[in-house]
C-alpha positions as MATLAB code, in Angstrom:
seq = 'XXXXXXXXXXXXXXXXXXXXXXXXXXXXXXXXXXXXXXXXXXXXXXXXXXXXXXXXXXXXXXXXXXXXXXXXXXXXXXXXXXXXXXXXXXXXXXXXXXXXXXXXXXXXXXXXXXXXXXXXXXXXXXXXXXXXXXXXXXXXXXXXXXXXXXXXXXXXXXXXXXXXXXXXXXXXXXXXXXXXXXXXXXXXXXXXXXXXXXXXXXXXXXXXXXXXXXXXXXXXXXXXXXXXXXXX';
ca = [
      12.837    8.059  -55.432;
      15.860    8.033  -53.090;
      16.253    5.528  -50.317;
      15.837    8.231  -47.442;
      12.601    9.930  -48.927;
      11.008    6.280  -49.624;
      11.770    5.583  -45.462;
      10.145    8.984  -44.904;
       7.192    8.655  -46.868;
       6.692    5.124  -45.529;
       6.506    7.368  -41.977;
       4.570    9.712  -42.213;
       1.891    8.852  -39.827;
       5.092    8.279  -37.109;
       6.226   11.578  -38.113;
       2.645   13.184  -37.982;
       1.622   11.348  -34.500;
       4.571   11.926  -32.547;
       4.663   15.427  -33.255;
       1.307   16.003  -32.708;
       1.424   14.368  -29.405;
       4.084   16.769  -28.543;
       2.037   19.656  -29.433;
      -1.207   17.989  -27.577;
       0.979   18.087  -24.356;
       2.711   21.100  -25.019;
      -1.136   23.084  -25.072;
      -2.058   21.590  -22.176;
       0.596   22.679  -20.164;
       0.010   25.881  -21.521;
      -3.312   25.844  -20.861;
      -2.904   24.761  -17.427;
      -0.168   27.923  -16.589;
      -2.836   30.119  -18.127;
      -5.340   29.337  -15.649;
      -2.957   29.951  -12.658;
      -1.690   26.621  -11.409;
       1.823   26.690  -10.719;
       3.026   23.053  -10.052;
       3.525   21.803  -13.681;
       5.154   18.852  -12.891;
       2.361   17.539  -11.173;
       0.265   18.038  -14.183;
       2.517   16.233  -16.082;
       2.714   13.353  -13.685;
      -0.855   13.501  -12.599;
      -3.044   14.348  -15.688;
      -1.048   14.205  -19.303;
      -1.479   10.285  -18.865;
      -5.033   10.525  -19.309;
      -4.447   12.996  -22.363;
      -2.071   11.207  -24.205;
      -4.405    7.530  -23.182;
      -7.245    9.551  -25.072;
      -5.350   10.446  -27.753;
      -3.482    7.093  -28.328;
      -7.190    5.187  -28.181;
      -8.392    7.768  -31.004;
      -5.139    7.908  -32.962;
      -5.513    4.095  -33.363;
      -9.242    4.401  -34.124;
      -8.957    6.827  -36.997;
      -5.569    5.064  -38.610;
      -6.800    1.741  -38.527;
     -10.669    2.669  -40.172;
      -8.551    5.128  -42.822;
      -6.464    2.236  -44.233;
      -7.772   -0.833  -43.372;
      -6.166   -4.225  -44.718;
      -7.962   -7.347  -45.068;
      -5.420   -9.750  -42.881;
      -5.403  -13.593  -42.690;
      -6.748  -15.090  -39.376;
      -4.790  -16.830  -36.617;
      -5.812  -19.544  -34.900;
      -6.537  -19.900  -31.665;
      -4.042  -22.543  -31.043;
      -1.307  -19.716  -32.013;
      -2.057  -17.672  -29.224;
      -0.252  -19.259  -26.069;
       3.047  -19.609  -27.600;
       2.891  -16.024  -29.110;
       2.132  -15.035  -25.784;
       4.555  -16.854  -24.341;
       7.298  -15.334  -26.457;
       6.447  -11.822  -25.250;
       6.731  -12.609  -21.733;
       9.947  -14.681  -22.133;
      11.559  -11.821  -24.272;
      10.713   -9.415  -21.463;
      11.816  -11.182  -18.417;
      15.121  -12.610  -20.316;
      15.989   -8.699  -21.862;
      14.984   -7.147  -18.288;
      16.973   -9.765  -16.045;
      20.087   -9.025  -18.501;
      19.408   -4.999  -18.127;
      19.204   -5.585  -14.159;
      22.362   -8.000  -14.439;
      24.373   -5.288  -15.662;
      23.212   -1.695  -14.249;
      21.466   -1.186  -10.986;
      17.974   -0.806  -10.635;
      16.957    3.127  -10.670;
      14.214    5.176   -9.110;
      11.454    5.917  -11.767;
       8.027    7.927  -11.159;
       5.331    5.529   -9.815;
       1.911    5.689  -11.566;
      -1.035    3.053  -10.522;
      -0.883   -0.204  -11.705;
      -4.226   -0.208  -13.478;
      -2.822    3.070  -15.224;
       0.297    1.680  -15.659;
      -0.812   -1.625  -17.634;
      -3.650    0.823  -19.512;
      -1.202    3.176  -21.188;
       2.069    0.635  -21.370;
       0.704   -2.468  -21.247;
      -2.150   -2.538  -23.560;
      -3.203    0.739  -25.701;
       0.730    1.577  -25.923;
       1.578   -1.785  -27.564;
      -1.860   -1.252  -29.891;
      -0.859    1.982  -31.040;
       2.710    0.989  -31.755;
       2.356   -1.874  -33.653;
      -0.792    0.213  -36.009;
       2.231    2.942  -36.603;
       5.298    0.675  -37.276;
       3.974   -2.638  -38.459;
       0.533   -2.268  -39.866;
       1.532    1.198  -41.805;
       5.236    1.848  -42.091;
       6.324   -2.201  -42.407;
       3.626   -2.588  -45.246;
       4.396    0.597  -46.669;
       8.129   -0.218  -46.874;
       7.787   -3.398  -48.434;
       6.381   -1.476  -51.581;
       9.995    0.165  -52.106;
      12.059   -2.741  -50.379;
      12.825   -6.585  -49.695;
      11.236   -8.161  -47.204;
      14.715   -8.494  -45.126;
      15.268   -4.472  -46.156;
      11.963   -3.830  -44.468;
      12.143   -6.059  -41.505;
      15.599   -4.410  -40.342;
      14.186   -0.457  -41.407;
      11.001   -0.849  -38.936;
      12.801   -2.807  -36.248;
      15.881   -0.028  -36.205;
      13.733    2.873  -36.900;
      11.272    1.104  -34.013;
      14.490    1.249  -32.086;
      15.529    4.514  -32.149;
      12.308    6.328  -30.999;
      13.001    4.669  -27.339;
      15.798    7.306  -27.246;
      17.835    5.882  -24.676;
      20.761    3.347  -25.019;
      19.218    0.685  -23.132;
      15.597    0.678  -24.510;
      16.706    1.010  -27.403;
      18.975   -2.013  -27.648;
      15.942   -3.867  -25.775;
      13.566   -2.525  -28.239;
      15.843   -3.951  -31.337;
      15.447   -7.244  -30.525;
      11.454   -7.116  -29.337;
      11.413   -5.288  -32.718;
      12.501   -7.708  -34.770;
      10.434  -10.216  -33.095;
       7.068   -8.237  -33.614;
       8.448   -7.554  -37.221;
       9.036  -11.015  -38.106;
       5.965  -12.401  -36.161;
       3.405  -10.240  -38.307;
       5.396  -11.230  -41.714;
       4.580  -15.043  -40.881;
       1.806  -14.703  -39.404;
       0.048  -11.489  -42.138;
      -2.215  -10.258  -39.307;
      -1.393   -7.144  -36.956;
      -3.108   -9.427  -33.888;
       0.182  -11.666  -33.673;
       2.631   -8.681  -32.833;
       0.057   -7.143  -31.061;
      -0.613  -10.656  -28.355;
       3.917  -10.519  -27.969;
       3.616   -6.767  -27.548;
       1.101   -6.703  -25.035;
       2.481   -9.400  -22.699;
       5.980   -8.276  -22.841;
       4.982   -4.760  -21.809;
       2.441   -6.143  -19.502;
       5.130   -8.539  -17.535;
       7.538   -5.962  -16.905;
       5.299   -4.165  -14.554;
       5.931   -7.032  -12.446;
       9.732   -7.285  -13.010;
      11.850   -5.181  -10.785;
      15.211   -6.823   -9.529;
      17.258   -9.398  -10.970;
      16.185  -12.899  -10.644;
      18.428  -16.238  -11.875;
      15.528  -18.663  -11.881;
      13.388  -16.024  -14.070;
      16.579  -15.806  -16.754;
      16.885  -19.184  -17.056;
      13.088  -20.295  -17.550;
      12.816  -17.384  -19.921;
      15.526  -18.560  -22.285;
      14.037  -22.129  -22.012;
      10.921  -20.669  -22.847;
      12.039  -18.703  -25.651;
      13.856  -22.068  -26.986;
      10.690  -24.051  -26.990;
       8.230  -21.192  -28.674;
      10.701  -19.489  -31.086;
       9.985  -21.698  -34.202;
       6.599  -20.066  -33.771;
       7.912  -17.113  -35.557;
      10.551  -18.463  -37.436;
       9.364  -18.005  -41.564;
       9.026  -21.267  -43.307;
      11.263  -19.943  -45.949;
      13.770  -17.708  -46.038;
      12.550  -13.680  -47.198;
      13.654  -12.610  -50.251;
      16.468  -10.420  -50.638;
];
């Protein structure tokens, strides 16, 4: 089997969701014009949060029953400093990001909505596409170290834009290497949730923030860091 079609049939559910959530929005927009309305971007704004939050919630629901993976369990102890390391990745990657290019004008959607879709079902249904599926998947056909770089770029490059997707490279690799150590989806899942969550709250540039992040990340980083090094 060739390198390419081993990465593509170690995606197919990223292939399959995606495009189906296209087509979910796409019909309700179509839908919508059908019964007269004529402000479609309001609909979009307004209402395809709710469909796509319904979708994501059963999405994750159906993949996670259909190939369920016995995982080890993490102790509770593990859960502040995983924690930690999502918020201090967040705030250290977003103060950089403000740093260097001005803050921009983006749609505002209610903060209960807001931490619903990015900052806790999002981060779920992520890390059941790319590490749960497509990481495990992939390290049938590759090293662990081939693996780990293959779900963090391919994580990467979904975010589309140059910025997110530098900033989702390195909170990529974090999750990536967090779930290897740790052999349960709940450790990438606490770092994904609480980086996404924080950033709701982040919205200018802030020295003090910067520097406490990178302290933080200093003192919680060997949480993730493997015991040995992966195999090549």
């Amino acid at each position: 089997m060739s390198y390419l079609k081993k990465i593509l049939t170690s995606s197919k559910e990223i292939i399959i969701t995606y495009l189906l959530s296209y087509f979910i929005i796409l019909i309700s927009c179509l839908i919508y014009t059908c019964l007269g309305h004529q402000d479609l971007t309001k609909f979009i704004n307004t209402y395809c949060i709710y469909i796509l939050l319904t979708y994501y919630l059963l999405t994750i629901l159906y993949l996670f029953k259909k190939n369920y993976i016995k995982e080890k369990k993490i102790s509770i102890k593990n859960y502040f400093p995983l924690i930690s390391i999502g918020i201090s990745i967040a705030c250290f990657m977003n103060m950089l990001i403000y740093k260097i290019i001005p803050l921009q004008e983006t749609p505002t959607i209610a903060l209960p909505i807001a931490f619903l879709s990015s900052g806790l079902i999002g981060p779920i249904y992520e890390e059941i596409l790319f590490r749960y599926l497509f990481f495990n998947r992939l390290k049938k056909y590759f090293s662990k170290k081939k693996a780990i770089l293959i779900t963090t770029l391919i994580f990467a490059l979904i975010h589309l834009s140059p910025i997110k997707i530098i900033y989702a490279f390195f909170l990529g690799l974090i999750l990536t290497i967090s779930y290897e150590k740790y052999q349960t989806i709940l450790a990438p899942v606490l770092i994904h949730i609480f980086a996404n969550s924080i950033v709701l709250f982040l919205n200018e540039y802030n020295t003090y923030i910067l520097l406490l992040s990178i302290i933080n990340l200093g003192l919680n980083i060997k949480q993730i860091a493997p015991k040995n090094r992966f195999q090549s």
